[in-house]
Structures are given as C-alpha cells and as structure tokens.
Coordinates of C-alpha atoms (C1' of nucleotides) in Angstrom, one line a residue:
Chain H
M85 CA -35.7 47.9 91.1
T86 CA -33.2 50.3 92.7
K87 CA -32.2 53.1 90.6
V88 CA -28.9 53.1 88.8
R89 CA -26.1 55.1 90.3
T90 CA -22.8 55.4 88.5
R91 CA -19.8 57.5 89.3
F92 CA -17.0 59.1 87.4
A93 CA -14.0 59.4 89.7
P94 CA -11.1 61.1 88.0
S95 CA -7.9 62.4 89.5
P96 CA -7.4 66.1 88.9
T97 CA -4.2 65.8 86.8
G98 CA -4.9 68.8 84.6
Y99 CA -5.3 66.5 81.6
M100 CA -8.5 64.9 80.4
H101 CA -7.5 61.7 79.0
I102 CA -9.6 60.3 76.1
G103 CA -9.9 56.9 77.7
N104 CA -11.2 58.5 80.9
L105 CA -13.6 60.7 79.0
R106 CA -15.0 57.6 77.4
T107 CA -15.4 55.9 80.7
A108 CA -17.2 59.0 81.9
L109 CA -19.5 58.8 78.8
Y110 CA -20.3 55.2 79.4
E111 CA -21.0 55.9 83.1
Y112 CA -23.2 58.7 82.1
L113 CA -25.0 56.6 79.5
V114 CA -25.5 53.7 81.8
A115 CA -27.0 56.0 84.4
K116 CA -29.2 57.9 82.0
K117 CA -30.5 54.8 80.4
D118 CA -32.5 54.6 83.6
P119 CA -35.0 57.5 83.7
E120 CA -34.2 57.9 87.4
G121 CA -30.5 57.1 87.1
V122 CA -27.9 59.2 88.8
F123 CA -24.5 60.2 87.5
I124 CA -22.1 61.2 90.1
L125 CA -18.8 63.0 90.0
R126 CA -16.3 62.2 92.7
I127 CA -12.9 63.9 92.7
E128 CA -10.0 61.7 93.7
D129 CA -7.5 64.3 94.7
T130 CA -5.4 62.3 97.2
D131 CA -2.5 62.1 94.8
Q132 CA 0.8 62.3 96.5
G133 CA 1.4 65.9 96.3
R134 CA 0.8 66.2 92.6
L135 CA -1.8 68.9 93.0
I136 CA -2.2 70.9 89.9
E137 CA -3.8 74.4 89.9
G138 CA -7.1 74.5 88.1
A139 CA -7.1 70.8 87.4
T140 CA -10.6 70.3 88.8
D141 CA -11.9 73.0 86.6
I142 CA -10.7 71.1 83.6
I143 CA -12.8 68.2 84.8
Y144 CA -15.9 70.4 85.3
N145 CA -15.4 72.2 82.0
T146 CA -14.9 69.0 80.1
L147 CA -18.0 67.4 81.4
A148 CA -20.0 70.6 80.8
Q149 CA -18.7 71.0 77.3
C150 CA -19.6 67.4 76.5
K151 CA -23.0 67.9 78.2
L152 CA -22.3 65.0 80.5
F153 CA -24.0 66.8 83.4
H154 CA -23.6 65.1 86.8
D155 CA -26.4 65.0 89.3
E156 CA -24.2 64.9 92.3
G157 CA -20.7 66.2 92.8
P158 CA -18.6 68.7 94.7
D159 CA -20.0 71.6 92.8
V160 CA -23.6 70.5 92.6
G161 CA -24.0 68.9 96.0
G162 CA -25.9 65.7 96.9
N163 CA -26.8 63.6 99.9
Y164 CA -23.9 61.3 99.9
G165 CA -21.3 63.1 101.8
S166 CA -18.4 64.9 100.5
Y167 CA -17.6 64.2 96.8
V168 CA -14.0 65.2 97.3
Q169 CA -11.8 62.4 98.4
S170 CA -9.3 64.5 100.3
E171 CA -12.2 65.8 102.5
R172 CA -13.5 62.3 103.1
M173 CA -10.1 61.3 104.3
K174 CA -10.3 63.7 107.1
S175 CA -13.5 62.2 108.5
G176 CA -11.8 59.0 109.6
I177 CA -14.5 56.8 108.0
Y178 CA -12.0 54.6 106.4
K179 CA -10.4 53.7 109.7
E180 CA -13.7 52.9 111.2
Y181 CA -14.6 50.6 108.3
A182 CA -11.2 49.0 108.4
E183 CA -11.7 48.2 112.1
K184 CA -15.1 46.9 111.4
L185 CA -13.8 44.7 108.7
I186 CA -11.2 43.2 111.2
E187 CA -14.1 42.4 113.6
L188 CA -15.9 40.7 110.7
G189 CA -12.8 38.6 110.0
G190 CA -12.1 40.2 106.6
A191 CA -8.8 41.8 107.6
H192 CA -6.1 41.8 110.3
Y193 CA -3.6 44.1 111.8
C194 CA -0.1 43.7 110.5
F195 CA 3.1 45.0 112.1
C196 CA 5.5 43.8 109.5
Q197 CA 8.1 46.1 108.1
E198 CA 7.8 47.1 104.5
E199 CA 11.5 46.6 104.0
D200 CA 11.4 43.1 105.3
I201 CA 8.6 42.1 103.0
Q202 CA 10.4 43.8 100.1
A203 CA 13.5 41.8 100.9
Q204 CA 11.6 38.5 100.9
R205 CA 10.1 39.4 97.6
E206 CA 13.4 40.2 96.0
L207 CA 14.8 36.9 97.4
A208 CA 12.0 34.9 95.9
E209 CA 12.3 36.7 92.6
A210 CA 16.0 36.1 92.5
R211 CA 15.2 32.4 92.7
G212 CA 12.7 32.8 90.0
E213 CA 9.8 32.0 92.3
S214 CA 6.6 33.8 92.5
F215 CA 6.1 35.6 95.7
I216 CA 2.9 35.5 97.8
F217 CA 3.4 37.2 101.1
N218 CA 2.3 35.0 104.0
D219 CA 1.7 37.4 106.9
P220 CA 3.0 36.1 110.2
C221 CA 0.8 38.7 111.9
K222 CA -2.3 36.7 111.2
K223 CA -1.3 34.4 113.9
L224 CA -0.9 37.1 116.5
S225 CA -3.2 36.8 119.6
S226 CA -5.6 39.7 120.2
E227 CA -3.8 40.4 123.5
E228 CA -0.5 40.8 121.7
I229 CA -2.1 43.0 119.1
Q230 CA -3.7 45.2 121.6
S231 CA -0.5 45.6 123.6
R232 CA 1.6 46.4 120.6
I233 CA -0.9 49.0 119.4
A234 CA -1.0 50.4 122.9
A235 CA 2.8 50.6 122.9
G236 CA 2.5 52.9 119.9
E237 CA 3.8 50.4 117.3
K238 CA 3.0 51.3 113.7
Y239 CA 0.6 49.0 111.9
V240 CA -1.3 48.6 108.7
V241 CA -4.6 46.8 108.2
R242 CA -4.2 44.0 105.7
Q243 CA -7.0 42.2 103.9
N244 CA -7.6 38.5 104.7
I245 CA -7.6 36.2 101.8
P246 CA -8.4 32.4 102.1
S247 CA -5.4 30.3 101.1
T248 CA -7.6 27.8 99.3
G249 CA -10.6 28.0 97.0
T250 CA -11.4 30.4 94.3
T251 CA -13.1 33.7 93.9
S252 CA -15.4 34.6 91.0
F253 CA -17.1 37.6 89.8
D254 CA -19.3 38.5 86.9
D255 CA -18.4 41.2 84.6
E256 CA -20.9 42.6 82.1
V257 CA -18.4 42.7 79.3
Y258 CA -15.8 40.0 80.1
G259 CA -18.2 37.4 81.6
T260 CA -17.4 35.3 84.6
I261 CA -13.8 35.5 85.8
T262 CA -12.5 33.1 88.4
V263 CA -9.1 33.1 90.2
E264 CA -7.4 30.9 92.7
N265 CA -7.3 32.6 96.1
S266 CA -3.8 31.2 96.5
T267 CA -2.6 33.6 93.8
L268 CA -4.0 36.7 95.5
D269 CA -1.9 39.0 97.7
E270 CA -3.3 40.2 100.9
A271 CA -3.5 43.8 100.1
I272 CA -3.0 46.6 102.5
L273 CA -6.3 48.4 103.2
L274 CA -5.2 51.0 105.7
K275 CA -1.7 52.4 105.6
S276 CA 0.4 53.0 108.7
D277 CA -0.4 56.7 108.5
G278 CA -4.1 55.8 109.0
F279 CA -5.1 56.6 105.5
P280 CA -6.8 54.1 103.2
T281 CA -5.2 52.8 100.1
Y282 CA -6.8 53.7 96.8
N283 CA -8.6 50.5 96.3
F284 CA -10.0 50.4 99.8
A285 CA -11.2 54.0 99.6
N286 CA -12.9 53.1 96.4
I287 CA -14.8 50.2 97.9
I288 CA -15.9 52.3 100.9
D289 CA -16.8 55.3 98.8
D290 CA -18.7 53.3 96.2
H291 CA -20.6 51.6 98.9
M292 CA -21.4 54.7 100.8
M293 CA -22.5 56.4 97.7
E294 CA -24.6 53.4 96.8
I295 CA -23.0 53.0 93.4
T296 CA -24.8 50.2 91.5
H297 CA -22.6 50.0 88.5
V298 CA -18.9 50.3 88.6
I299 CA -17.5 51.1 85.2
R300 CA -13.7 51.3 84.8
G301 CA -10.8 50.3 82.7
N302 CA -9.9 46.6 82.4
E303 CA -6.7 47.2 84.2
Y304 CA -8.9 46.6 87.3
L305 CA -9.9 43.2 86.2
S306 CA -7.1 41.6 88.2
S307 CA -7.8 43.4 91.4
T308 CA -11.6 42.9 91.3
P309 CA -11.6 39.6 93.1
K310 CA -9.9 41.3 96.0
Y311 CA -12.6 43.9 96.0
N312 CA -15.2 41.3 96.1
L313 CA -13.7 39.5 99.1
V314 CA -14.0 42.8 101.0
Y315 CA -17.6 43.3 99.9
Q316 CA -18.4 39.8 100.9
S317 CA -16.8 40.2 104.4
F318 CA -18.9 43.3 104.9
G319 CA -21.9 41.5 103.6
W320 CA -22.5 44.3 101.1
D321 CA -24.1 44.0 97.7
I322 CA -21.6 43.7 95.0
P323 CA -22.0 46.3 92.3
T324 CA -22.4 45.4 88.6
Y325 CA -19.0 45.5 87.0
I326 CA -18.4 46.8 83.6
H327 CA -14.8 46.7 82.6
C328 CA -13.9 48.5 79.4
P329 CA -11.0 47.7 77.1
P330 CA -8.3 50.3 76.7
V331 CA -8.2 53.1 74.2
M332 CA -4.9 52.6 72.4
K333 CA -2.5 54.9 70.6
D334 CA -1.2 52.1 68.5
E335 CA -1.1 48.3 68.6
H336 CA 1.1 48.3 71.7
H337 CA 0.5 51.5 73.6
K338 CA -2.4 52.9 75.4
L339 CA -3.2 56.5 74.8
S340 CA -1.5 58.4 77.6
K341 CA -0.4 61.8 78.8
R342 CA 3.2 60.5 79.1
N343 CA 3.3 59.8 75.4
G344 CA 2.1 63.3 74.7
D345 CA -1.1 62.0 73.2
A346 CA -3.9 64.3 72.5
S347 CA -6.2 65.1 75.4
F348 CA -9.7 66.3 75.1
Q349 CA -8.6 69.9 75.5
D350 CA -5.9 69.3 72.8
L351 CA -8.6 68.0 70.4
V352 CA -10.9 71.0 71.1
A353 CA -7.9 73.3 70.5
K354 CA -7.3 71.6 67.2
G355 CA -10.8 72.5 66.1
Y356 CA -12.8 69.3 67.0
L357 CA -16.3 69.7 68.4
P358 CA -17.1 68.2 71.8
E359 CA -20.2 66.5 70.2
A360 CA -18.1 64.9 67.5
I361 CA -15.5 63.8 70.0
I362 CA -18.2 62.2 72.2
N363 CA -19.8 60.6 69.3
Y364 CA -16.5 59.2 68.0
I365 CA -15.3 57.8 71.4
A366 CA -18.7 56.2 72.0
L367 CA -17.9 54.0 69.0
L368 CA -14.4 53.2 70.3
G369 CA -15.0 49.9 71.9
W370 CA -18.8 49.9 71.6
S371 CA -20.9 49.1 68.6
P372 CA -24.6 49.9 68.1
E373 CA -27.1 47.4 66.8
T374 CA -27.8 49.4 63.7
E375 CA -25.5 50.9 61.1
Q376 CA -26.1 54.4 62.3
E377 CA -22.9 56.2 63.2
I378 CA -23.8 59.7 63.9
Y379 CA -25.5 60.1 67.3
T380 CA -26.6 62.9 69.4
L381 CA -26.2 62.4 73.1
D382 CA -29.9 61.7 73.5
E383 CA -29.8 59.1 70.7
L384 CA -26.8 57.5 72.4
K385 CA -28.8 57.2 75.6
Q386 CA -31.3 55.3 73.7
A387 CA -29.0 53.1 71.7
F388 CA -26.3 52.4 74.3
N389 CA -26.1 48.9 75.5
V390 CA -23.4 47.6 77.8
K391 CA -23.6 44.1 76.3
R392 CA -22.2 45.5 73.1
I393 CA -19.0 46.8 74.6
G394 CA -16.1 44.9 73.1
T395 CA -13.2 43.1 74.9
S396 CA -10.1 44.1 72.9
G397 CA -8.4 47.4 72.8
A398 CA -9.4 50.0 70.2
I399 CA -6.9 52.2 68.4
F400 CA -7.8 55.8 68.4
D401 CA -8.1 56.9 64.8
I402 CA -7.8 60.6 64.3
D403 CA -8.8 60.2 60.6
K404 CA -12.2 58.9 61.4
L405 CA -12.7 61.5 64.1
T406 CA -11.8 64.1 61.5
W407 CA -14.3 62.8 59.1
M408 CA -17.0 62.7 61.8
N409 CA -16.2 66.2 62.9
G410 CA -16.6 67.3 59.2
M411 CA -20.0 65.7 59.2
Y412 CA -21.0 67.7 62.2
L413 CA -19.7 70.9 60.7
R414 CA -21.4 70.3 57.4
N415 CA -24.7 69.3 58.9
M416 CA -25.2 72.4 61.1
D417 CA -27.2 75.3 59.9
I418 CA -25.2 78.2 58.5
D419 CA -25.8 80.5 61.4
T420 CA -24.5 78.1 63.9
Y421 CA -21.6 77.3 61.7
F422 CA -20.8 81.0 61.2
E423 CA -20.7 81.5 65.0
L424 CA -18.3 78.7 65.4
A425 CA -16.1 79.4 62.5
N426 CA -15.9 83.2 62.6
P427 CA -13.3 83.4 65.4
Y428 CA -11.1 81.3 63.1
I429 CA -12.0 83.3 60.0
E430 CA -11.1 86.5 62.0
K431 CA -7.7 85.2 62.6
A432 CA -6.9 84.9 58.9
V433 CA -9.1 87.4 57.2
S434 CA -9.5 91.1 57.8
N435 CA -12.9 92.7 58.0
K436 CA -12.9 94.1 54.5
Y437 CA -14.1 90.8 53.2
N438 CA -17.5 89.3 53.9
H439 CA -17.0 86.7 56.6
K440 CA -20.4 85.3 56.4
Y441 CA -20.0 84.5 52.8
I442 CA -16.6 83.0 53.4
A443 CA -18.2 80.8 56.1
K444 CA -20.7 79.6 53.5
I445 CA -18.1 78.3 51.1
L446 CA -16.0 77.0 53.9
Q447 CA -18.7 74.9 55.5
Q448 CA -18.6 72.1 53.0
R449 CA -14.8 72.0 52.9
A450 CA -13.3 72.2 56.4
N451 CA -13.2 69.2 58.6
T452 CA -11.9 70.9 61.6
L453 CA -12.1 74.5 62.7
A454 CA -8.4 74.8 63.2
E455 CA -7.6 74.2 59.5
I456 CA -9.6 77.2 58.5
E457 CA -6.9 79.7 59.1
E458 CA -4.5 78.1 56.7
M459 CA -7.2 77.7 54.1
L460 CA -7.9 81.4 54.1
D461 CA -4.4 82.8 54.3
F462 CA -4.4 84.1 50.7
F463 CA -7.1 86.8 51.5
D464 CA -4.9 89.2 53.3
N465 CA -1.6 88.1 52.0
Y466 CA -1.4 87.6 48.3
P467 CA 1.5 85.2 48.0
S468 CA 4.1 85.0 45.3
F469 CA 3.9 81.7 43.6
D470 CA 5.6 79.7 40.9
I471 CA 4.0 79.8 37.4
E472 CA 4.2 76.0 37.5
L473 CA 0.9 76.2 39.4
Y474 CA -0.8 77.0 36.2
N475 CA -0.1 73.5 35.0
N476 CA -3.1 71.3 35.6
K477 CA -3.5 68.3 33.4
K478 CA -7.1 67.7 34.2
M479 CA -8.1 71.3 33.5
K480 CA -6.0 71.3 30.4
S481 CA -4.3 74.4 31.7
N482 CA -0.7 75.6 31.5
P483 CA 1.1 78.9 31.7
E484 CA 0.7 79.5 28.0
I485 CA -3.0 79.1 28.1
A486 CA -3.2 81.0 31.3
L487 CA -1.9 84.3 30.0
P488 CA -4.6 85.0 27.4
S489 CA -7.2 83.8 29.8
L490 CA -6.1 86.2 32.5
K491 CA -5.9 89.1 30.0
A492 CA -9.4 88.4 28.7
T493 CA -10.7 88.1 32.3
K494 CA -9.1 91.4 33.2
E495 CA -10.7 93.1 30.4
L496 CA -14.1 91.6 31.1
Y497 CA -13.9 92.4 34.8
E498 CA -13.0 96.0 34.1
N499 CA -16.2 96.5 32.2
L500 CA -18.6 94.5 34.3
P501 CA -21.8 96.5 35.2
N502 CA -21.7 95.3 38.7
W503 CA -19.9 92.8 41.0
E504 CA -22.7 90.4 41.8
E505 CA -21.7 86.8 41.8
S506 CA -24.3 86.0 39.3
T507 CA -23.1 88.6 36.9
I508 CA -19.5 87.4 37.2
H509 CA -20.7 83.9 36.6
D510 CA -22.8 84.6 33.5
E511 CA -20.2 86.8 31.9
M512 CA -17.4 84.4 32.6
M513 CA -19.4 81.6 31.1
A514 CA -20.1 83.7 28.1
L515 CA -16.4 84.4 27.8
V516 CA -15.5 80.7 27.8
E517 CA -18.0 80.3 25.0
K518 CA -16.5 83.3 23.1
L519 CA -12.9 82.1 23.4
G520 CA -13.9 78.6 22.5
I521 CA -11.9 77.0 25.4
K522 CA -12.9 74.7 28.2
N523 CA -14.2 76.0 31.5
G524 CA -11.2 74.9 33.3
Q525 CA -8.8 76.7 31.0
L526 CA -10.3 80.0 32.0
L527 CA -11.4 79.5 35.5
Y528 CA -8.5 77.5 36.8
P529 CA -5.8 80.0 35.8
V530 CA -7.9 82.9 37.2
R531 CA -8.3 81.1 40.5
V532 CA -4.6 80.4 40.7
A533 CA -3.8 84.0 39.7
I534 CA -5.9 85.6 42.4
T535 CA -5.1 83.2 45.2
G536 CA -1.6 81.9 44.4
K537 CA -2.7 78.5 45.7
Q538 CA -3.4 75.2 44.2
F539 CA -6.3 74.4 46.5
T540 CA -8.8 77.0 47.7
P541 CA -12.2 77.0 49.4
G542 CA -14.2 78.0 46.4
G543 CA -13.7 78.6 42.7
A544 CA -12.6 81.6 40.7
I545 CA -16.0 83.2 40.5
E546 CA -16.8 83.0 44.2
L547 CA -13.4 84.1 45.1
S548 CA -13.4 87.0 42.7
H549 CA -16.7 88.1 44.2
I550 CA -15.4 88.0 47.7
L551 CA -12.1 89.7 47.0
G552 CA -13.9 92.6 45.3
K553 CA -13.2 94.2 41.9
E554 CA -10.3 96.3 42.9
E555 CA -8.3 93.6 44.7
T556 CA -9.1 91.0 42.0
L557 CA -7.9 93.3 39.2
R558 CA -4.8 94.2 41.2
R559 CA -3.9 90.5 41.6
L560 CA -4.7 89.8 38.0
D561 CA -2.3 92.5 36.9
I562 CA 0.5 91.2 39.0
A563 CA -0.1 87.7 37.7
I564 CA -0.2 88.8 34.1
K565 CA 3.1 90.7 34.5
Q566 CA 4.7 87.6 36.1
L567 CA 3.6 85.5 33.1
E568 CA 4.8 88.0 30.6
Q569 CA 8.3 87.7 31.8
Chain X
rG278 C1' 8.0 34.8 86.4
rG279 C1' 2.6 33.8 88.5
rC280 C1' -2.3 35.2 87.5
rU281 C1' -6.1 37.6 84.4
rC282 C1' -7.6 39.2 79.8
rG283 C1' -7.2 39.7 74.5
rU284 C1' -6.2 38.3 68.9
rU285 C1' -11.9 39.3 62.4
rG286 C1' -8.7 44.0 56.6
rG287 C1' -4.3 49.8 57.5
rU288 C1' -8.3 51.6 61.5
rG289 C1' -13.2 51.2 64.1
rA290 C1' -16.1 46.9 63.7
rA291 C1' -20.7 43.4 62.5
rG292 C1' -20.9 38.3 63.0
rC293 C1' -22.8 34.2 68.6
rG294 C1' -22.8 26.7 64.6
rG295 C1' -25.6 26.5 58.3
rC296 C1' -28.8 32.8 55.5
rU297 C1' -21.2 34.8 55.1
rU298 C1' -17.9 32.9 48.4
rA299 C1' -17.2 37.9 56.3
rA300 C1' -22.0 43.7 56.9
rC301 C1' -21.2 48.7 57.6
rA302 C1' -18.0 53.1 58.4
rC303 C1' -13.0 55.7 58.1
rA304 C1' -8.5 55.7 55.5
rG305 C1' -6.5 54.1 50.5
rC306 C1' -7.1 53.3 45.3
rG307 C1' -10.0 54.1 40.6
rC308 C1' -14.1 56.4 38.1
rC309 C1' -18.3 60.0 37.8
rC310 C1' -20.1 64.9 39.1
rU311 C1' -17.7 69.6 39.2
rU312 C1' -14.7 76.4 37.7
rU313 C1' -9.9 73.8 41.9
rC314 C1' -10.2 71.3 46.5
rA315 C1' -13.9 69.4 49.1
rC316 C1' -19.0 67.6 49.3
rG317 C1' -22.0 63.9 46.9
rG318 C1' -22.4 59.4 43.8
rC319 C1' -20.3 54.7 42.1
rG320 C1' -16.8 50.9 42.2
rU321 C1' -12.5 48.4 44.4
rC322 C1' -9.9 46.9 48.8
rA323 C1' -10.0 39.9 54.1
rU324 C1' -11.2 33.0 49.3
rU325 C1' -10.5 34.4 55.0
rC326 C1' -11.3 35.4 60.7
rA327 C1' -3.2 34.8 64.9
rC328 C1' -1.5 29.5 64.3
rG329 C1' -2.2 24.1 65.2
rG330 C1' -5.4 20.3 66.6
rG331 C1' -10.3 18.5 68.0
rU332 C1' -16.0 18.4 68.3
rU333 C1' -19.7 18.5 64.2
rC334 C1' -22.9 16.5 58.3
rG335 C1' -21.2 21.7 58.8
rA336 C1' -16.9 26.5 62.7
rA337 C1' -14.8 33.1 62.3
rU338 C1' -18.5 31.3 65.6
rC339 C1' -17.8 25.5 70.5
rC340 C1' -13.3 22.8 73.1
rC341 C1' -8.0 22.2 73.8
rG342 C1' -3.1 23.6 72.9
rU343 C1' 0.7 27.1 70.9
rA344 C1' 2.3 31.9 69.5
rC345 C1' 2.0 36.9 70.1
rG346 C1' 0.1 41.2 72.8
rA347 C1' -1.9 43.7 77.0
rG348 C1' -3.0 44.3 82.2
rU349 C1' -1.8 43.2 87.1
rC350 C1' 1.2 41.4 91.1
rA351 C1' 3.2 49.0 95.8
rC352 C1' 2.0 51.5 103.0
rC353 C1' 0.7 55.2 93.9
rA354 C1' -3.8 56.7 92.5

RNA sequence: GGCUCGUUGGUGAAGCGGCUUAACACAGCGCCCUUUCACGGCGUCAUUCACGGGUUCGAAUCCCGUACGAGUCACCA
C-alpha cells in the first residue's frame, strides 16, 4: 500500500479560519493515521494582489501552536518541488501539462473573447434558459490553430467535456455522486496570460506531490467531476476524496472572515487553549465511536475515522468550546496552570498579593484565560458598592445582619495570633458558633465587604487570607462605616 | 434558473429495518453539596426524527415526491 499523503493548502489571508483549521486537522489526522503518512503544507499565494504582510507566518504559527506539524512545506523542505504556488507558477509546468492534455484529447485551444461568452450568457439568462457554453473553437483545424497562435493571437486552454454520458466519483463521506456531462461547463485550465486557473493548478500540484487523499470543503463537490475528467484524460490515479460539511455561524451562514467571525487567533486572544480548540473542532462534523469527548491529539489520531464525518453543516457553539476549555484548564497540574494564568493575573493584580495562591483558587472557576482579569479586579481596586449586595436570600443575609457580622469579624481579625488560612478558618467557624448564626450570615457579608462583588473566585476566608490583615481590616472599616450611615 | 448536496431537541450529535416509549455531551431549568460563584453529584428537557406518500409483519433508518436550506455554475482563489 502506498503511504498516505495529504496536503493543507491555505491562502495566506492573514486570518486562520476555523473551518480551514478543521480541514487542516482532518488532513493531519488522515495522514498520521498511517504510521508513514505525510502531511504537507502548500501555500497558495497566487491571490490577485491581496498579499498580506506576515500572513504566512500566521499559518506557520497556527499549525505549530496546534501541534499539527507538517512533514513537507516551504519552511521544512521536501522532495516535491516548491511548496509555494507563486514559485511553481514561474516554472511553466502548468503550461506544459496543459499542452500535454491537449495532445491527449482532454482539452483544446480556445480563442473566444471573454466578453462574447459573457454576452451569450446574459442573453440566455434573460430568456430564463440555463447556459452551457458550446465552444466553436473545438471545431478548429490544427492548421488554423497553429497559424492563429503563430500570429500572436491570445488564447486560453479549455477543458474538453463529453456532451453525453455521465461522470461519477466516490467521496468517502458523501458516497457516489453522478452528474450528467451535459450540465458541465468546459472550464478554462490555462488563462490567456499563460497562468493556470486555481482548479487546474490544484490538480497538477496534487498529482506532482503525489497526494493520495484530497480533503476539502464540500463547496468543491460540484467541481469534482471536472477534476476527474482531467485526471482521466491524463490517465492519472484519482485521489481519495473526502469532502467535509461546512462549519456554520448559524443556520444559514458559514463562519467567515467577512462576518467578522472569530478566527483561531481571535479565540486564542480570548483565552482559549489551542488544544481545546483542536479538540472542539474535531468534534464539529465528526463523531467518535465511543462517548469520549476529551481527546489529546494522539488520541485523536487513534480514534479518527473518515467514515464518521457527517454530511450536514455544523454550527460553531462557543458555549461548548468554553466548557471544554474549562475542562482543559481544570485538569492541568497547578504549575502548568500557573504558568498560563499568571500573565493574566499580572494584568489585574499587583505583586503584593500571592499570585500562585490566586491561581489555585482560580483554576476551578475560570473557563477561559481572558476572563481572569475581570474576576480579579477587586484586588487592586476596592470598588464602592451598593449595600443591596448584602441581600442574599439563600444565605439569609441582609444589610442589618451584615453590620454586626462585620463588626465581630473585625474584632476577631484584629486579635488573631497569625494570618494563616487555617487560623482564620477555625476562628471564623468558632465565631459563627458563638454568635449563633448561619455560616452564610457571617461569611457572605464579609466576602461582600472585602471585595464589593457579588461573585468572587473564592470565599471570605480564602480572600481575607490573600488580601492580608491590614488590607482586609481597612476594607472592613470602610464597609462598616458605609453600613452605619 | 440548471446541477449537486443537505434536513434527528436551542447546539454538537448517536442511531444504518425490530434491542429506541431516540444514547451521550454543551446550553437551559430544578434540586443536592458548599463560606459566594464555580467545580462535582442528581434529576428534567424530542411520544418523535422537515412534510407527504410508498415498501415492509415492522421505518428516524429503504424508495418516491414536496418544502425549506446550502453549495456551485468566473481568464477569483
């Protein structure tokens, strides 16, 4: 069996689309399922002048962050020619192949004017007819063709499509698809400037790079029969096709840059982990055989099976990603977590507080790194707040109950032998006992008083400990004064 | 408009003719745990698989049609 070779062929647009990333993931997984499989990166940078500075770096960085390491590519080399399409263009290979295809009867020269064809098309559409271009140039004699070319007349190379019969292909996810040849347009392969069209370049590149599995979005489903006709004319092996359903923003729209939808970089900036993003998008449109949902990349390689890719579009659900990201955050060891979270903790909390301890209480609560800053804002800035906050039905707390609780806590805190968390805990519990109230009636008001927030990462005891005796007492004082008014 | 593809709950989805009075997960809701929130635990959330026919003893599962949606029909990639 020949070894599997797949390729990821993005355009450097400066934006790593989630759908594209998923395609890259699937390409990587299909390749790596085979111990000798090869995953290739080919940059398709022939976009009409839309070159964006640093855009290829985004592609390299994204793949590296996701650990989707490619075996061949512009930056890592390989034995299959340039991996940058603009460089391949210069070599003239496409023209050679186009001419070869003409010899083989799979294509022909066409001297028609673009405007003429366009006019015909518009005429047909105006009449409500479907338009299939019937190229008169197909009837040209080879002598005439030669003389017109010799005379310097512009031409394109156009694919030959039989006017009868059908063309079928097998897709691993959509099954066998058959179309009537009579509904297929004879596509231009080589443009009048001598450069190939995207689809033709793709066919040639994939063949030259010995790609065995073509994985792409299902928007290519309709053009695949035309691809096959070219392969057949050349007598080349047809790759295995794996068309994937789209990743949607909502019921009707695909996720796209135009809509301003989140890209991979945006998600990372929002505090999502590349591992979690990969894990989540693997499950968008593909389902494993077991009920397992959390997968490492290695586990994904094991579990992945093309046959279980679905056929209908999947809506990107940020809530589920958020949940999954939280799972990753919670399941990592505290040191790793601290390393990841600290930059965010630094943004919100000055060094006078113990960041490591803060990370510990944060780990079970934050689902994304980016939300950390807001969760910790009360450390350096003690906010003013409404005494309404003391009202909590479940805790049986209200401003009236809060005042004596705060006063008692203040007195207790002032006389504590030390500021260990265990000491604070034991003494506070004893105080609850002594006052004959509920835990929440003491601890809830204290927590509100020292943070000014309804929700905090951690309870009154933990937070008192982190804030330190002096700061805690200061805040308690302010809170008591506010309540006394 | 032609062609191609799709349609199971709010979302991702399992299901491949009887084991399904449709799994699992997210979100939601309720309860429990708990010094808040979160975590964790428990429960609830589609009598029904877009709709209509047909095949069959039996259909979400097979066939046909309808509706709706998407993709594609460029000398763009």
